[in-house]
GROMACS .gro file of N, CA and C in nm:
model
  462
    1MET      N    1  -0.471   5.044   1.423
    1MET     CA    2  -0.582   4.961   1.470
    1MET      C    3  -0.644   5.032   1.598
    2ASN      N    4  -0.772   5.031   1.604
    2ASN     CA    5  -0.842   5.084   1.710
    2ASN      C    6  -0.804   5.021   1.846
    3ILE      N    7  -0.786   5.103   1.947
    3ILE     CA    8  -0.740   5.055   2.076
    3ILE      C    9  -0.834   4.954   2.144
    4LEU      N   10  -0.964   4.970   2.109
    4LEU     CA   11  -1.060   4.875   2.165
    4LEU      C   12  -1.061   4.736   2.089
    5LEU      N   13  -1.008   4.735   1.965
    5LEU     CA   14  -1.015   4.610   1.888
    5LEU      C   15  -0.894   4.522   1.930
    6LYS      N   16  -0.782   4.577   1.979
    6LYS     CA   17  -0.665   4.493   2.016
    6LYS      C   18  -0.703   4.400   2.123
    7PRO      N   19  -0.761   4.437   2.244
    7PRO     CA   20  -0.796   4.331   2.339
    7PRO      C   21  -0.902   4.233   2.290
    8LEU      N   22  -0.991   4.275   2.209
    8LEU     CA   23  -1.090   4.185   2.151
    8LEU      C   24  -1.028   4.084   2.062
    9LEU      N   25  -0.931   4.124   1.981
    9LEU     CA   26  -0.859   4.039   1.891
    9LEU      C   27  -0.776   3.939   1.974
   10PHE      N   28  -0.715   3.985   2.083
   10PHE     CA   29  -0.628   3.897   2.165
   10PHE      C   30  -0.721   3.795   2.234
   11VAL      N   31  -0.835   3.830   2.279
   11VAL     CA   32  -0.926   3.732   2.348
   11VAL      C   33  -0.973   3.632   2.244
   12ASN      N   34  -1.012   3.674   2.124
   12ASN     CA   35  -1.058   3.578   2.022
   12ASN      C   36  -0.941   3.484   1.982
   13LEU      N   37  -0.824   3.533   1.975
   13LEU     CA   38  -0.708   3.449   1.940
   13LEU      C   39  -0.685   3.344   2.049
   14CYS      N   40  -0.698   3.386   2.174
   14CYS     CA   41  -0.680   3.296   2.284
   14CYS      C   42  -0.793   3.186   2.285
   15LEU      N   43  -0.912   3.230   2.260
   15LEU     CA   44  -1.028   3.135   2.255
   15LEU      C   45  -1.006   3.034   2.142
   16LEU      N   46  -0.962   3.085   2.017
   16LEU     CA   47  -0.942   2.998   1.908
   16LEU      C   48  -0.828   2.896   1.939
   17THR      N   49  -0.721   2.950   2.000
   17THR     CA   50  -0.606   2.855   2.026
   17THR      C   51  -0.646   2.750   2.130
   18GLY      N   52  -0.731   2.786   2.228
   18GLY     CA   53  -0.774   2.691   2.324
   18GLY      C   54  -0.872   2.592   2.258
   19PHE      N   55  -0.954   2.638   2.169
   19PHE     CA   56  -1.049   2.547   2.100
   19PHE      C   57  -0.969   2.445   2.014
   20LEU      N   58  -0.870   2.493   1.940
   20LEU     CA   59  -0.791   2.406   1.857
   20LEU      C   60  -0.716   2.302   1.941
   21HIS      N   61  -0.656   2.352   2.051
   21HIS     CA   62  -0.583   2.258   2.134
   21HIS      C   63  -0.678   2.151   2.203
   22ALA      N   64  -0.791   2.191   2.242
   22ALA     CA   65  -0.885   2.100   2.307
   22ALA      C   66  -0.928   1.992   2.206
   23HIS      N   67  -0.955   2.031   2.078
   23HIS     CA   68  -1.003   1.940   1.984
   23HIS      C   69  -0.895   1.844   1.930
   24THR      N   70  -0.772   1.899   1.921
   24THR     CA   71  -0.664   1.807   1.875
   24THR      C   72  -0.610   1.722   1.980
   25SER      N   73  -0.608   1.760   2.104
   25SER     CA   74  -0.558   1.678   2.213
   25SER      C   75  -0.657   1.574   2.252
   26SER      N   76  -0.790   1.586   2.226
   26SER     CA   77  -0.885   1.487   2.264
   26SER      C   78  -0.891   1.374   2.167
   27THR      N   79  -0.838   1.402   2.045
   27THR     CA   80  -0.840   1.296   1.940
   27THR      C   81  -0.702   1.227   1.936
   28SER      N   82  -0.701   1.096   1.953
   28SER     CA   83  -0.567   1.031   1.955
   28SER      C   84  -0.566   0.953   1.822
   29ALA      N   85  -0.488   1.008   1.734
   29ALA     CA   86  -0.467   0.941   1.606
   29ALA      C   87  -0.364   0.831   1.624
   30GLU      N   88  -0.386   0.725   1.549
   30GLU     CA   89  -0.288   0.611   1.554
   30GLU      C   90  -0.210   0.611   1.421
   31VAL      N   91  -0.082   0.592   1.425
   31VAL     CA   92   0.002   0.589   1.310
   31VAL      C   93   0.075   0.454   1.311
   32GLU      N   94   0.068   0.381   1.197
   32GLU     CA   95   0.139   0.258   1.183
   32GLU      C   96   0.218   0.260   1.056
   33VAL      N   97   0.345   0.240   1.069
   33VAL     CA   98   0.433   0.234   0.946
   33VAL      C   99   0.413   0.100   0.884
   34LEU      N  100   0.361   0.092   0.761
   34LEU     CA  101   0.337  -0.032   0.695
   34LEU      C  102   0.463  -0.087   0.628
   35GLN      N  103   0.547   0.003   0.574
   35GLN     CA  104   0.674  -0.033   0.521
   35GLN      C  105   0.762   0.090   0.502
   36LYS      N  106   0.884   0.076   0.528
   36LYS     CA  107   0.987   0.184   0.504
   36LYS      C  108   1.115   0.120   0.460
   37ALA      N  109   1.162   0.152   0.346
   37ALA     CA  110   1.282   0.083   0.291
   37ALA      C  111   1.353   0.170   0.191
   38SER      N  112   1.477   0.135   0.171
   38SER     CA  113   1.559   0.196   0.063
   38SER      C  114   1.594   0.091  -0.035
   39LEU      N  115   1.535  -0.033  -0.022
   39LEU     CA  116   1.551  -0.142  -0.113
   39LEU      C  117   1.422  -0.184  -0.167
   40SER      N  118   1.421  -0.243  -0.292
   40SER     CA  119   1.300  -0.298  -0.344
   40SER      C  120   1.277  -0.437  -0.285
   41TRP      N  121   1.167  -0.505  -0.311
   41TRP     CA  122   1.137  -0.630  -0.253
   41TRP      C  123   1.238  -0.738  -0.278
   42ASP      N  124   1.324  -0.730  -0.382
   42ASP     CA  125   1.424  -0.830  -0.411
   42ASP      C  126   1.559  -0.794  -0.344
   43GLY      N  127   1.563  -0.686  -0.279
   43GLY     CA  128   1.692  -0.636  -0.213
   43GLY      C  129   1.772  -0.544  -0.294
   44SER      N  130   1.723  -0.511  -0.413
   44SER     CA  131   1.797  -0.411  -0.498
   44SER      C  132   1.787  -0.270  -0.434
   45PRO      N  133   1.891  -0.195  -0.437
   45PRO     CA  134   1.879  -0.059  -0.387
   45PRO      C  135   1.794   0.024  -0.479
   46LEU      N  136   1.710   0.117  -0.424
   46LEU     CA  137   1.631   0.208  -0.506
   46LEU      C  138   1.717   0.312  -0.563
   47PRO      N  139   1.690   0.361  -0.680
   47PRO     CA  140   1.771   0.461  -0.744
   47PRO      C  141   1.745   0.595  -0.686
   48ALA      N  142   1.833   0.691  -0.711
   48ALA     CA  143   1.809   0.833  -0.667
   48ALA      C  144   1.689   0.881  -0.738
   49TYR      N  145   1.619   0.980  -0.680
   49TYR     CA  146   1.509   1.045  -0.750
   49TYR      C  147   1.566   1.125  -0.867
   50PRO      N  148   1.500   1.122  -0.980
   50PRO     CA  149   1.543   1.197  -1.091
   50PRO      C  150   1.523   1.350  -1.078
   51LYS      N  151   1.588   1.425  -1.150
   51LYS     CA  152   1.574   1.571  -1.146
   51LYS      C  153   1.447   1.603  -1.238
   52GLY      N  154   1.380   1.709  -1.205
   52GLY     CA  155   1.261   1.746  -1.280
   52GLY      C  156   1.143   1.780  -1.181
   53THR      N  157   1.036   1.815  -1.243
   53THR     CA  158   0.918   1.852  -1.163
   53THR      C  159   0.853   1.722  -1.110
   54PRO      N  160   0.839   1.709  -0.979
   54PRO     CA  161   0.784   1.588  -0.920
   54PRO      C  162   0.640   1.568  -0.971
   55GLU      N  163   0.604   1.443  -0.984
   55GLU     CA  164   0.468   1.408  -1.019
   55GLU      C  165   0.438   1.274  -0.944
   56VAL      N  166   0.338   1.283  -0.855
   56VAL     CA  167   0.294   1.166  -0.784
   56VAL      C  168   0.167   1.108  -0.847
   57THR      N  169   0.164   0.975  -0.871
   57THR     CA  170   0.050   0.915  -0.928
   57THR      C  171   0.006   0.800  -0.837
   58ILE      N  172  -0.123   0.794  -0.812
   58ILE     CA  173  -0.176   0.681  -0.730
   58ILE      C  174  -0.276   0.607  -0.811
   59LEU      N  175  -0.255   0.479  -0.831
   59LEU     CA  176  -0.345   0.398  -0.908
   59LEU      C  177  -0.409   0.287  -0.828
   60ARG      N  178  -0.531   0.257  -0.853
   60ARG     CA  179  -0.602   0.141  -0.794
   60ARG      C  180  -0.614   0.043  -0.914
   61ILE      N  181  -0.542  -0.073  -0.900
   61ILE     CA  182  -0.535  -0.167  -1.011
   61ILE      C  183  -0.615  -0.296  -0.959
   62THR      N  184  -0.707  -0.339  -1.045
   62THR     CA  185  -0.778  -0.468  -1.017
   62THR      C  186  -0.742  -0.571  -1.118
   63ILE      N  187  -0.685  -0.683  -1.070
   63ILE     CA  188  -0.645  -0.789  -1.162
   63ILE      C  189  -0.742  -0.908  -1.139
   64PRO      N  190  -0.813  -0.948  -1.244
   64PRO     CA  191  -0.914  -1.054  -1.237
   64PRO      C  192  -0.853  -1.185  -1.193
   65PRO      N  193  -0.933  -1.279  -1.136
   65PRO     CA  194  -0.887  -1.403  -1.089
   65PRO      C  195  -0.815  -1.480  -1.203
   66HIS      N  196  -0.709  -1.551  -1.169
   66HIS     CA  197  -0.636  -1.643  -1.259
   66HIS      C  198  -0.593  -1.567  -1.391
   67SER      N  199  -0.550  -1.437  -1.377
   67SER     CA  200  -0.501  -1.366  -1.490
   67SER      C  201  -0.375  -1.293  -1.449
   68ALA      N  202  -0.306  -1.236  -1.550
   68ALA     CA  203  -0.174  -1.177  -1.527
   68ALA      C  204  -0.166  -1.047  -1.601
   69LEU      N  205  -0.086  -0.951  -1.548
   69LEU     CA  206  -0.051  -0.834  -1.621
   69LEU      C  207   0.052  -0.860  -1.722
   70PRO      N  208   0.075  -0.780  -1.824
   70PRO     CA  209   0.186  -0.811  -1.914
   70PRO      C  210   0.323  -0.772  -1.845
   71MET      N  211   0.423  -0.833  -1.906
   71MET     CA  212   0.559  -0.808  -1.858
   71MET      C  213   0.583  -0.660  -1.875
   72HIS      N  214   0.642  -0.594  -1.772
   72HIS     CA  215   0.669  -0.446  -1.779
   72HIS      C  216   0.776  -0.412  -1.679
   73HIS      N  217   0.816  -0.286  -1.685
   73HIS     CA  218   0.913  -0.232  -1.588
   73HIS      C  219   0.864  -0.090  -1.548
   74HIS      N  220   0.912  -0.040  -1.435
   74HIS     CA  221   0.880   0.088  -1.389
   74HIS      C  222   1.010   0.174  -1.385
   75PRO      N  223   1.010   0.289  -1.457
   75PRO     CA  224   1.137   0.369  -1.451
   75PRO      C  225   1.136   0.461  -1.332
   76VAL      N  226   1.034   0.454  -1.241
   76VAL     CA  227   1.021   0.537  -1.123
   76VAL      C  228   0.998   0.455  -0.997
   77ILE      N  229   1.033   0.502  -0.890
   77ILE     CA  230   1.014   0.438  -0.756
   77ILE      C  231   0.858   0.435  -0.733
   78ASN      N  232   0.817   0.320  -0.684
   78ASN     CA  233   0.676   0.297  -0.653
   78ASN      C  234   0.656   0.194  -0.544
   79ALA      N  235   0.546   0.201  -0.473
   79ALA     CA  236   0.518   0.117  -0.368
   79ALA      C  237   0.365   0.084  -0.363
   80GLY      N  238   0.333  -0.036  -0.324
   80GLY     CA  239   0.193  -0.076  -0.325
   80GLY      C  240   0.143  -0.137  -0.199
   81LEU      N  241   0.009  -0.135  -0.185
   81LEU     CA  242  -0.065  -0.202  -0.079
   81LEU      C  243  -0.172  -0.280  -0.134
   82LEU      N  244  -0.160  -0.418  -0.119
   82LEU     CA  245  -0.266  -0.507  -0.169
   82LEU      C  246  -0.391  -0.504  -0.073
   83LEU      N  247  -0.502  -0.458  -0.129
   83LEU     CA  248  -0.620  -0.445  -0.046
   83LEU      C  249  -0.703  -0.572  -0.040
   84GLU      N  250  -0.708  -0.643  -0.149
   84GLU     CA  251  -0.790  -0.764  -0.161
   84GLU      C  252  -0.723  -0.867  -0.246
   85GLY      N  253  -0.752  -0.993  -0.207
   85GLY     CA  254  -0.701  -1.103  -0.291
   85GLY      C  255  -0.566  -1.138  -0.269
   86ALA      N  256  -0.508  -1.205  -0.370
   86ALA     CA  257  -0.365  -1.255  -0.366
   86ALA      C  258  -0.298  -1.209  -0.495
   87LEU      N  259  -0.165  -1.191  -0.485
   87LEU     CA  260  -0.088  -1.151  -0.604
   87LEU      C  261   0.051  -1.211  -0.589
   88THR      N  262   0.101  -1.259  -0.700
   88THR     CA  263   0.237  -1.310  -0.711
   88THR      C  264   0.315  -1.227  -0.818
   89VAL      N  265   0.426  -1.176  -0.780
   89VAL     CA  266   0.505  -1.094  -0.871
   89VAL      C  267   0.622  -1.187  -0.915
   90HIS      N  268   0.638  -1.190  -1.056
   90HIS     CA  269   0.737  -1.279  -1.115
   90HIS      C  270   0.840  -1.192  -1.194
   91THR      N  271   0.967  -1.239  -1.194
   91THR     CA  272   1.067  -1.180  -1.279
   91THR      C  273   1.108  -1.283  -1.383
   92PRO      N  274   1.162  -1.243  -1.494
   92PRO     CA  275   1.208  -1.341  -1.595
   92PRO      C  276   1.315  -1.443  -1.547
   93ASP      N  277   1.388  -1.402  -1.448
   93ASP     CA  278   1.491  -1.496  -1.397
   93ASP      C  279   1.445  -1.587  -1.286
   94GLY      N  280   1.310  -1.588  -1.259
   94GLY     CA  281   1.255  -1.676  -1.161
   94GLY      C  282   1.234  -1.628  -1.020
   95ARG      N  283   1.266  -1.506  -0.993
   95ARG     CA  284   1.238  -1.447  -0.861
   95ARG      C  285   1.089  -1.430  -0.844
   96THR      N  286   1.031  -1.456  -0.729
   96THR     CA  287   0.893  -1.434  -0.701
   96THR      C  288   0.869  -1.370  -0.569
   97LEU      N  289   0.757  -1.305  -0.559
   97LEU     CA  290   0.706  -1.245  -0.432
   97LEU      C  291   0.559  -1.273  -0.419
   98GLN      N  292   0.518  -1.341  -0.311
   98GLN     CA  293   0.376  -1.370  -0.296
   98GLN      C  294   0.319  -1.274  -0.195
   99LEU      N  295   0.205  -1.214  -0.227
   99LEU     CA  296   0.138  -1.117  -0.142
   99LEU      C  297  -0.009  -1.163  -0.116
  100LYS      N  298  -0.053  -1.130   0.001
  100LYS     CA  299  -0.196  -1.142   0.041
  100LYS      C  300  -0.248  -1.011   0.080
  101ALA      N  301  -0.375  -1.007   0.091
  101ALA     CA  302  -0.442  -0.878   0.131
  101ALA      C  303  -0.376  -0.820   0.261
  102GLY      N  304  -0.348  -0.697   0.253
  102GLY     CA  305  -0.283  -0.629   0.367
  102GLY      C  306  -0.134  -0.615   0.354
  103ASP      N  307  -0.071  -0.691   0.264
  103ASP     CA  308   0.074  -0.687   0.239
  103ASP      C  309   0.111  -0.564   0.161
  104THR      N  310   0.230  -0.518   0.183
  104THR     CA  311   0.289  -0.404   0.106
  104THR      C  312   0.408  -0.452   0.028
  105LEU      N  313   0.450  -0.368  -0.070
  105LEU     CA  314   0.568  -0.400  -0.137
  105LEU      C  315   0.633  -0.267  -0.191
  106ILE      N  316   0.764  -0.271  -0.195
  106ILE     CA  317   0.843  -0.163  -0.257
  106ILE      C  318   0.882  -0.232  -0.390
  107GLU      N  319   0.828  -0.180  -0.498
  107GLU     CA  320   0.841  -0.241  -0.633
  107GLU      C  321   0.974  -0.225  -0.697
  108LEU      N  322   1.002  -0.317  -0.784
  108LEU     CA  323   1.128  -0.322  -0.861
  108LEU      C  324   1.127  -0.189  -0.949
  109VAL      N  325   1.249  -0.134  -0.969
  109VAL     CA  326   1.264  -0.019  -1.055
  109VAL      C  327   1.357  -0.062  -1.167
  110ASN      N  328   1.311  -0.038  -1.298
  110ASN     CA  329   1.393  -0.069  -1.413
  110ASN      C  330   1.423  -0.217  -1.432
  111GLN      N  331   1.341  -0.302  -1.375
  111GLN     CA  332   1.357  -0.450  -1.380
  111GLN      C  333   1.230  -0.511  -1.432
  112PRO      N  334   1.234  -0.590  -1.535
  112PRO     CA  335   1.111  -0.653  -1.589
  112PRO      C  336   1.045  -0.747  -1.487
  113HIS      N  337   0.913  -0.743  -1.483
  113HIS     CA  338   0.837  -0.826  -1.396
  113HIS      C  339   0.687  -0.818  -1.432
  114TYR      N  340   0.610  -0.906  -1.374
  114TYR     CA  341   0.463  -0.894  -1.395
  114TYR      C  342   0.395  -0.949  -1.273
  115GLY      N  343   0.272  -0.912  -1.254
  115GLY     CA  344   0.189  -0.957  -1.143
  115GLY      C  345   0.089  -1.067  -1.194
  116HIS      N  346   0.067  -1.169  -1.118
  116HIS     CA  347  -0.028  -1.279  -1.153
  116HIS      C  348  -0.115  -1.301  -1.035
  117ASN      N  349  -0.246  -1.296  -1.058
  117ASN     CA  350  -0.346  -1.326  -0.954
  117ASN      C  351  -0.378  -1.476  -0.962
  118PRO      N  352  -0.327  -1.556  -0.859
  118PRO     CA  353  -0.351  -1.700  -0.861
  118PRO      C  354  -0.487  -1.733  -0.799
  119GLY      N  355  -0.555  -1.640  -0.741
  119GLY     CA  356  -0.675  -1.670  -0.661
  119GLY      C  357  -0.805  -1.672  -0.736
  120ASP      N  358  -0.908  -1.697  -0.660
  120ASP     CA  359  -1.048  -1.705  -0.719
  120ASP      C  360  -1.121  -1.575  -0.705
  121GLU      N  361  -1.060  -1.473  -0.646
  121GLU     CA  362  -1.121  -1.337  -0.637
  121GLU      C  363  -1.031  -1.233  -0.693
  122PRO      N  364  -1.077  -1.119  -0.733
  122PRO     CA  365  -0.997  -1.013  -0.790
  122PRO      C  366  -0.888  -0.977  -0.687
  123ALA      N  367  -0.774  -0.939  -0.738
  123ALA     CA  368  -0.664  -0.886  -0.659
  123ALA      C  369  -0.671  -0.731  -0.680
  124VAL      N  370  -0.678  -0.656  -0.572
  124VAL     CA  371  -0.694  -0.509  -0.574
  124VAL      C  372  -0.575  -0.449  -0.507
  125ILE      N  373  -0.494  -0.372  -0.579
  125ILE     CA  374  -0.370  -0.314  -0.520
  125ILE      C  375  -0.376  -0.165  -0.556
  126VAL      N  376  -0.336  -0.083  -0.451
  126VAL     CA  377  -0.315   0.062  -0.474
  126VAL      C  378  -0.166   0.078  -0.480
  127VAL      N  379  -0.124   0.149  -0.581
  127VAL     CA  380   0.019   0.167  -0.603
  127VAL      C  381   0.043   0.322  -0.614
  128PHE      N  382   0.153   0.370  -0.541
  128PHE     CA  383   0.193   0.500  -0.536
  128PHE      C  384   0.320   0.520  -0.614
  129TYR      N  385   0.326   0.604  -0.716
  129TYR     CA  386   0.442   0.621  -0.796
  129TYR      C  387   0.503   0.763  -0.767
  130ALA      N  388   0.629   0.770  -0.744
  130ALA     CA  389   0.702   0.901  -0.726
  130ALA      C  390   0.787   0.921  -0.848
  131GLY      N  391   0.724   0.994  -0.945
  131GLY     CA  392   0.787   1.018  -1.069
  131GLY      C  393   0.818   1.161  -1.102
  132VAL      N  394   0.840   1.188  -1.231
  132VAL     CA  395   0.874   1.326  -1.279
  132VAL      C  396   0.782   1.348  -1.395
  133GLN      N  397   0.729   1.470  -1.406
  133GLN     CA  398   0.644   1.505  -1.518
  133GLN      C  399   0.710   1.465  -1.651
  134GLY      N  400   0.625   1.407  -1.740
  134GLY     CA  401   0.681   1.373  -1.871
  134GLY      C  402   0.756   1.231  -1.873
  135THR      N  403   0.765   1.163  -1.760
  135THR     CA  404   0.825   1.035  -1.759
  135THR      C  405   0.719   0.930  -1.732
  136PRO      N  406   0.719   0.827  -1.815
  136PRO     CA  407   0.613   0.716  -1.789
  136PRO      C  408   0.633   0.652  -1.657
  137ILE      N  409   0.525   0.594  -1.599
  137ILE     CA  410   0.536   0.524  -1.473
  137ILE      C  411   0.547   0.372  -1.502
  138THR      N  412   0.506   0.326  -1.618
  138THR     CA  413   0.509   0.184  -1.653
  138THR      C  414   0.550   0.177  -1.803
  139VAL      N  415   0.641   0.085  -1.836
  139VAL     CA  416   0.682   0.062  -1.978
  139VAL      C  417   0.670  -0.088  -2.002
  140LEU      N  418   0.586  -0.120  -2.107
  140LEU     CA  419   0.567  -0.267  -2.140
  140LEU      C  420   0.701  -0.315  -2.200
  141GLU      N  421   0.734  -0.439  -2.165
  141GLU     CA  422   0.851  -0.511  -2.215
  141GLU      C  423   0.823  -0.579  -2.354
  142ASN      N  424   0.920  -0.582  -2.436
  142ASN     CA  425   0.913  -0.650  -2.564
  142ASN      C  426   0.968  -0.786  -2.550
  143ILE      N  427   0.895  -0.876  -2.481
  143ILE     CA  428   0.942  -1.011  -2.450
  143ILE      C  429   0.846  -1.107  -2.523
  144PRO      N  430   0.896  -1.210  -2.591
  144PRO     CA  431   0.807  -1.302  -2.657
  144PRO      C  432   0.698  -1.355  -2.560
  145SER      N  433   0.577  -1.371  -2.613
  145SER     CA  434   0.465  -1.408  -2.528
  145SER      C  435   0.483  -1.533  -2.456
  146THR      N  436   0.558  -1.630  -2.503
  146THR     CA  437   0.580  -1.762  -2.432
  146THR      C  438   0.658  -1.737  -2.304
  147GLU      N  439   0.741  -1.627  -2.296
  147GLU     CA  440   0.815  -1.607  -2.175
  147GLU      C  441   0.737  -1.527  -2.068
  148LYS      N  442   0.630  -1.472  -2.105
  148LYS     CA  443   0.559  -1.389  -2.003
  148LYS      C  444   0.426  -1.444  -1.966
  149GLN      N  445   0.397  -1.575  -1.994
  149GLN     CA  446   0.270  -1.632  -1.959
  149GLN      C  447   0.273  -1.664  -1.802
  150ALA      N  448   0.150  -1.640  -1.751
  150ALA     CA  449   0.134  -1.665  -1.610
  150ALA      C  450   0.143  -1.818  -1.585
  151PRO      N  451   0.190  -1.854  -1.468
  151PRO     CA  452   0.186  -2.000  -1.432
  151PRO      C  453   0.052  -2.056  -1.447
  152SER      N  454   0.036  -2.182  -1.493
  152SER     CA  455  -0.094  -2.241  -1.500
  152SER      C  456  -0.153  -2.267  -1.365
  153LYS      N  457  -0.286  -2.271  -1.359
  153LYS     CA  458  -0.356  -2.299  -1.235
  153LYS      C  459  -0.328  -2.439  -1.193
  154SER      N  460  -0.287  -2.453  -1.068
  154SER     CA  461  -0.256  -2.596  -1.020
  154SER      C  462  -0.379  -2.652  -0.957
   0.00000   0.00000   0.00000
């Protein structure tokens, strides 16, 4: 390297470092942990991550007012943030979780459940799935339709 270029490179590196430091230190980012857990919402321990090539899926799901998703289970760990509306999660054995906008949940893994929107506005939830390539993130349950009906509007 040319002897004249070394000092110039050093000066430019110092200027760049100072520029980056000035811009990152003047911005104060805020971080808020919304949820951190090793248990699902019902207290069940989350399973170990499966072996394989990781695959992350992020879905935005909109559930119309007074409607329900079909009974299903997730073979992978997932977590959600309810952006709008209300949502009640039901299990066949009667466990429920009620969510309002802003609430988070660590979802059940390998346990049947369904979400029901009891409100008058759409329920919008963003769900993050930590899966493995080639593995489904949701599996529909083969349960008679009378067992998976959403509660009637009161």
